[in-house]
């Protein structure tokens, strides 16, 4: 592209009125872009605030249905569920139990809202007593033994009524294991949203309180990616695509827009980004101090994530942003 130079060209001409600015705006944000994460806990009538994520709660199944009502009312197309099980153990039994916590929640929500897209986060850190995302032996997270549980969990989630399975454990081969298991169990039409490039990020801090899932020893850098790496993210996405991912995700979002952009351009797949708990909490905390304009900053962040290449965004701002945009 060649431009005439100043004074022939004056970019400010097109910024001179709201109607012109709106006419040439390249990206539009709507409630249809958002997926709302919900945390499900045991019990009845429970709605426990998550202190580091104002406006978010751990819901019992009955209360989660009410939260889903709100999402539907605001035009949010889908939810992603995280479970806090009754009991945690070494085998993550709660993740694939027939009456597991998210299995029960999806049934109740689908009952009332059959058209709401229900996404299952598939990971074990909320279900293991050690808080790691896989089977642990001698202080190591074992890859291949974890895949057997991954396969079982995917089938259990699809059977319970989830529309999309989203593996976030960062085990090698997890997408292939899920595809094979789903196909073998008659769920060949259930798509996989792969957390393809998921970084070992400090931005997950508040989530670990919300999901009661911090690792009891070490950290997740033996399976999640090093924030320093870009090329490795391209390899991770390529592998997931080859294994059968229908959609991919980059996580976190805002600090990784270079990765997001490249994934969208190189692979051309439906691509999502997860604006994670820490990204949300930072805006909330700064707003609580009166340091920034929350609404403007949240919408700007979401707009930039979409501009960089996200077809949809998993965000704790889903409800608020939908209201602001309405
Ligand atoms: C499960 C999982 C995590 C998040 C989504 N799925 C936590 C982690 O990897 O430690 C983080 C989401 C957020 O911070 O909002 N593994």
Coordinates of C-alpha atoms and ligand atoms in Angstrom, one line a residue:
X1 CA 0.0 0.0 0.0
X2 CA 1.3 3.4 -0.9
X3 CA 0.0 6.6 0.6
X4 CA 0.3 10.2 -0.6
X5 CA 2.2 12.1 1.9
X6 CA 1.1 15.1 4.0
X7 CA -0.7 17.4 3.3
X8 CA -2.6 15.5 0.7
X9 CA -3.2 12.7 3.1
X10 CA -4.6 13.6 6.5
X11 CA -5.8 10.5 8.5
X12 CA -7.6 12.8 10.9
X13 CA -10.2 13.6 8.2
X14 CA -11.8 10.3 8.8
X15 CA -11.8 10.8 12.6
X16 CA -13.7 14.1 12.4
X17 CA -17.2 12.8 13.3
X18 CA -18.8 9.9 15.2
X19 CA -20.6 8.8 12.0
X20 CA -17.4 8.7 10.0
X21 CA -15.6 6.9 12.7
X22 CA -18.4 4.4 13.0
X23 CA -18.5 3.9 9.2
X24 CA -14.9 2.8 9.0
X25 CA -14.6 0.9 12.2
X26 CA -12.9 -2.4 11.5
X27 CA -13.9 -4.5 14.5
X28 CA -17.3 -4.8 16.2
X29 CA -17.8 -6.3 19.6
X30 CA -21.1 -7.9 20.6
X31 CA -22.5 -10.2 23.2
X32 CA -22.3 -13.0 20.7
X33 CA -18.5 -12.9 21.0
X34 CA -18.5 -14.0 24.6
X35 CA -18.3 -17.3 26.5
X36 CA -19.0 -17.0 30.2
X37 CA -17.0 -19.2 32.6
X38 CA -18.9 -20.6 35.7
X39 CA -17.7 -22.5 38.7
X40 CA -19.9 -25.2 40.1
X41 CA -19.7 -26.6 43.6
X42 CA -21.7 -29.1 45.6
X43 CA -24.8 -28.2 47.6
X44 CA -28.0 -26.4 47.2
X45 CA -28.8 -22.7 47.2
X46 CA -25.0 -22.0 47.3
X47 CA -23.6 -18.8 45.8
X48 CA -20.2 -18.2 47.3
X49 CA -18.4 -15.0 46.3
X50 CA -14.9 -15.4 44.9
X51 CA -13.0 -12.6 46.6
X52 CA -10.4 -12.0 43.9
X53 CA -13.0 -12.0 41.1
X54 CA -15.8 -9.5 42.1
X55 CA -19.1 -10.5 40.7
X56 CA -18.2 -14.1 40.3
X57 CA -19.3 -17.0 42.5
X58 CA -19.0 -20.7 43.1
X59 CA -22.6 -21.9 42.3
X60 CA -24.4 -25.0 43.3
X61 CA -26.2 -26.6 40.4
X62 CA -29.5 -25.0 41.1
X63 CA -27.9 -21.5 41.4
X64 CA -25.9 -22.1 38.2
X65 CA -29.1 -22.5 36.3
X66 CA -30.1 -19.0 37.5
X67 CA -26.7 -17.7 36.3
X68 CA -27.4 -19.4 33.0
X69 CA -30.8 -17.6 32.8
X70 CA -29.0 -14.3 33.1
X71 CA -26.5 -15.2 30.4
X72 CA -29.3 -16.1 28.0
X73 CA -31.1 -12.9 28.8
X74 CA -28.0 -10.9 27.9
X75 CA -27.5 -12.7 24.6
X76 CA -24.4 -14.7 25.6
X77 CA -24.2 -17.8 23.3
X78 CA -22.4 -20.2 25.6
X79 CA -20.9 -21.2 29.0
X80 CA -17.7 -23.0 30.0
X81 CA -18.0 -25.0 33.2
X82 CA -15.4 -25.7 35.9
X83 CA -16.2 -28.1 38.7
X84 CA -15.2 -28.2 42.3
X85 CA -16.0 -31.8 43.3
X86 CA -17.1 -33.2 46.6
X87 CA -14.0 -35.2 47.1
X88 CA -10.6 -35.0 45.4
X89 CA -8.4 -38.0 44.9
X90 CA -5.3 -39.2 43.1
X91 CA -7.3 -40.5 40.1
X92 CA -9.5 -37.5 39.7
X93 CA -12.5 -39.7 40.0
X94 CA -14.9 -36.7 40.2
X95 CA -13.9 -35.6 36.6
X96 CA -15.5 -38.7 34.9
X97 CA -18.1 -39.8 37.4
X98 CA -21.6 -40.2 35.9
X99 CA -23.0 -37.9 38.4
X100 CA -19.9 -35.7 38.6
X101 CA -20.4 -32.0 39.4
X102 CA -20.2 -30.6 35.9
X103 CA -22.1 -33.5 34.5
X104 CA -25.0 -32.7 36.8
X105 CA -24.7 -29.0 36.1
X106 CA -24.8 -29.4 32.3
X107 CA -27.9 -31.6 32.5
X108 CA -29.8 -29.0 34.6
X109 CA -28.7 -26.1 32.4
X110 CA -29.5 -27.9 29.1
X111 CA -32.9 -28.9 30.5
X112 CA -33.8 -25.3 30.7
X113 CA -31.7 -23.8 27.9
X114 CA -31.2 -26.4 25.2
X115 CA -29.7 -23.9 22.8
X116 CA -27.1 -22.5 25.1
X117 CA -23.7 -23.8 23.9
X118 CA -22.2 -25.8 26.8
X119 CA -18.4 -26.2 26.8
X120 CA -16.6 -28.6 29.1
X121 CA -13.2 -27.6 30.4
X122 CA -11.4 -30.9 30.5
X123 CA -8.6 -30.9 33.1
X124 CA -7.8 -32.7 36.3
X125 CA -6.3 -30.0 38.6
X126 CA -9.7 -29.3 40.2
X127 CA -10.3 -33.1 40.8
X128 CA -6.9 -34.3 42.0
X129 CA -5.9 -34.2 45.7
X130 CA -2.4 -32.9 44.6
X131 CA -3.8 -30.2 42.3
X132 CA -1.9 -31.2 39.2
X133 CA -3.4 -31.6 35.7
X134 CA -2.6 -35.3 35.5
X135 CA -1.6 -38.6 37.1
X136 CA 1.3 -38.0 39.5
X137 CA 4.0 -40.5 40.4
X138 CA 7.2 -39.8 42.3
X139 CA 6.6 -36.1 42.0
X140 CA 6.2 -36.3 38.2
X141 CA 3.1 -35.6 36.1
X142 CA 2.8 -38.6 33.8
X143 CA 1.6 -38.0 30.3
X144 CA 0.4 -41.2 28.8
X145 CA -1.4 -42.6 31.9
X146 CA -3.2 -39.2 32.1
X147 CA -4.5 -39.7 28.5
X148 CA -6.6 -42.7 29.6
X149 CA -8.4 -40.5 32.1
X150 CA -8.7 -37.7 29.5
X151 CA -10.5 -40.1 27.1
X152 CA -12.8 -41.3 29.8
X153 CA -13.7 -37.8 31.0
X154 CA -14.4 -36.6 27.4
X155 CA -16.9 -39.4 26.9
X156 CA -18.5 -38.8 30.3
X157 CA -18.8 -35.0 29.5
X158 CA -20.3 -35.6 26.0
X159 CA -22.7 -38.2 27.4
X160 CA -23.9 -35.7 30.0
X161 CA -24.8 -33.2 27.3
X162 CA -21.8 -30.9 26.7
X163 CA -21.7 -29.6 23.1
X164 CA -18.0 -28.9 23.0
X165 CA -15.0 -30.6 24.8
X166 CA -12.1 -28.2 25.7
X167 CA -9.0 -30.0 26.9
X168 CA -6.8 -27.6 28.9
X169 CA -4.3 -30.0 30.6
X170 CA -1.5 -29.5 28.1
X171 CA -0.7 -33.3 27.9
X172 CA 0.8 -34.4 24.6
X173 CA -1.6 -36.3 22.5
X174 CA -4.7 -35.3 24.4
X175 CA -6.6 -34.1 21.4
X176 CA -6.1 -37.4 19.5
X177 CA -7.0 -39.3 22.6
X178 CA -10.3 -37.4 23.0
X179 CA -11.2 -37.6 19.3
X180 CA -10.7 -41.4 19.3
X181 CA -12.7 -41.8 22.5
X182 CA -15.6 -39.6 21.3
X183 CA -15.8 -41.3 17.9
X184 CA -15.7 -44.7 19.5
X185 CA -18.5 -43.8 21.9
X186 CA -20.9 -42.5 19.3
X187 CA -20.0 -38.8 19.8
X188 CA -18.4 -38.2 16.4
X189 CA -20.2 -34.9 16.0
X190 CA -18.9 -33.4 19.2
X191 CA -16.3 -30.8 18.4
X192 CA -13.0 -30.2 20.3
X193 CA -11.9 -26.8 21.3
X194 CA -8.2 -27.2 22.1
X195 CA -6.4 -25.0 24.6
X196 CA -3.6 -25.3 22.1
X197 CA -1.3 -22.6 23.3
X198 CA -1.7 -22.4 27.0
X199 CA 1.1 -20.7 28.9
X200 CA 2.3 -21.3 32.5
X201 CA 1.0 -18.0 33.5
X202 CA 0.9 -15.9 36.7
X203 CA -2.3 -14.5 35.3
X204 CA -4.2 -17.6 36.5
X205 CA -3.8 -16.6 40.1
X206 CA -7.4 -15.8 41.0
X207 CA -8.7 -18.9 39.2
X208 CA -6.9 -21.1 41.6
X209 CA -8.8 -19.6 44.4
X210 CA -12.0 -19.9 42.4
X211 CA -11.6 -23.5 41.4
X212 CA -9.7 -24.5 44.6
X213 CA -7.0 -26.0 42.4
X214 CA -3.5 -24.7 43.2
X215 CA -0.8 -27.4 42.9
X216 CA 0.3 -28.7 46.3
X217 CA 3.9 -29.0 45.1
X218 CA 5.9 -27.4 42.3
X219 CA 4.2 -25.5 39.5
X220 CA 2.8 -26.3 36.0
X221 CA 5.8 -25.4 33.9
X222 CA 6.5 -29.1 33.2
X223 CA 3.4 -29.1 31.0
X224 CA 2.2 -25.6 30.3
X225 CA 4.2 -23.4 28.0
X226 CA 7.0 -21.0 28.8
X227 CA 5.8 -17.4 28.3
X228 CA 9.1 -16.7 26.4
X229 CA 8.2 -19.0 23.5
X230 CA 6.4 -18.1 20.3
X231 CA 7.6 -20.8 17.8
X232 CA 6.7 -23.5 20.3
X233 CA 3.1 -22.2 20.3
X234 CA 3.0 -22.7 16.5
X235 CA 4.2 -26.3 17.0
X236 CA 1.6 -26.9 19.7
X237 CA -1.2 -25.6 17.5
X238 CA 0.0 -27.6 14.5
X239 CA 0.0 -30.8 16.6
X240 CA -3.5 -30.1 17.9
X241 CA -4.8 -29.4 14.4
X242 CA -3.3 -32.6 13.2
X243 CA -4.8 -34.5 16.0
X244 CA -8.3 -33.3 15.1
X245 CA -8.9 -30.0 17.0
X246 CA -11.9 -28.2 15.4
X247 CA -11.2 -24.9 17.1
X248 CA -8.1 -23.7 19.0
X249 CA -7.5 -21.3 21.9
X250 CA -4.7 -19.0 23.0
X251 CA -4.5 -18.4 26.8
X252 CA -4.0 -15.9 28.4
X253 CA -5.2 -13.3 25.9
X254 CA -3.9 -9.7 26.2
X255 CA -0.2 -10.4 26.9
X256 CA -0.2 -13.0 24.1
X257 CA -1.8 -11.1 21.2
X258 CA 1.2 -11.8 19.0
X259 CA 0.6 -15.5 19.4
X260 CA -3.2 -15.1 18.8
X261 CA -2.7 -13.1 15.6
X262 CA -0.2 -15.6 14.2
X263 CA -2.4 -18.6 15.1
X264 CA -5.3 -17.0 13.3
X265 CA -3.3 -16.1 10.2
X266 CA -1.3 -19.3 9.9
X267 CA -4.0 -21.9 10.6
X268 CA -7.2 -20.1 9.7
X269 CA -9.1 -22.2 12.1
X270 CA -11.9 -20.8 14.4
X271 CA -9.7 -19.3 17.1
X272 CA -10.6 -18.2 20.6
X273 CA -8.8 -16.4 23.3
X274 CA -9.2 -16.7 27.1
X275 CA -9.1 -13.4 29.0
X276 CA -8.1 -15.1 32.2
X277 CA -8.8 -14.5 35.8
X278 CA -5.8 -12.3 36.4
X279 CA -6.6 -10.1 33.4
X280 CA -10.1 -9.6 34.8
X281 CA -8.9 -9.1 38.4
X282 CA -6.4 -6.4 37.4
X283 CA -9.0 -4.3 35.8
X284 CA -11.4 -4.8 38.7
X285 CA -8.7 -3.9 41.3
X286 CA -7.6 -0.7 39.4
X287 CA -11.3 0.3 39.0
X288 CA -12.0 -0.2 42.7
X289 CA -9.2 2.2 43.4
X290 CA -10.6 4.7 41.1
X291 CA -7.5 4.6 38.9
X292 CA -9.1 3.7 35.6
X293 CA -12.5 3.7 33.8
X294 CA -13.5 0.1 34.2
X295 CA -16.1 0.0 31.4
X296 CA -13.7 1.6 28.9
X297 CA -10.8 -0.5 29.8
X298 CA -12.7 -3.8 29.8
X299 CA -14.3 -3.1 26.4
X300 CA -11.0 -1.9 25.0
X301 CA -9.2 -5.1 26.1
X302 CA -12.0 -7.2 24.6
X303 CA -12.0 -5.2 21.4
X304 CA -8.2 -5.6 21.0
X305 CA -8.4 -9.3 21.6
X306 CA -11.0 -9.6 18.9
X307 CA -9.0 -7.3 16.5
X308 CA -6.0 -9.5 17.0
X309 CA -7.8 -12.5 15.7
X310 CA -10.2 -14.0 18.2
X311 CA -13.5 -15.3 16.8
X312 CA -14.8 -15.5 20.3
X313 CA -13.5 -14.7 23.8
X314 CA -13.9 -16.6 27.0
X315 CA -14.2 -13.8 29.6
X316 CA -15.4 -13.1 33.1
X317 CA -16.6 -9.8 31.7
X318 CA -19.1 -11.5 29.5
X319 CA -22.3 -10.4 31.4
X320 CA -21.1 -6.9 32.1
X321 CA -19.7 -6.3 28.6
X322 CA -22.9 -7.6 27.1
X323 CA -24.9 -5.1 29.2
X324 CA -22.5 -2.2 28.3
X325 CA -22.8 -3.1 24.6
X326 CA -26.6 -3.4 24.6
Ligands
LIG1 C1 -7.4 -25.8 34.3 C2 -7.6 -24.4 33.9 C3 -6.9 -23.2 34.5 C4 -7.5 -22.1 33.9 C5 -8.5 -22.6 33.0 N1 -8.4 -24.0 33.0 C6 -6.0 -23.1 35.6 C7 -4.6 -23.5 35.4 O1 -4.1 -24.0 34.4 O2 -3.9 -23.3 36.4 C8 -7.2 -20.7 34.1 C9 -8.3 -19.7 33.8 C10 -8.2 -18.4 34.5 O3 -7.2 -18.0 35.1 O4 -9.2 -17.7 34.3 N2 -6.1 -26.3 34.1

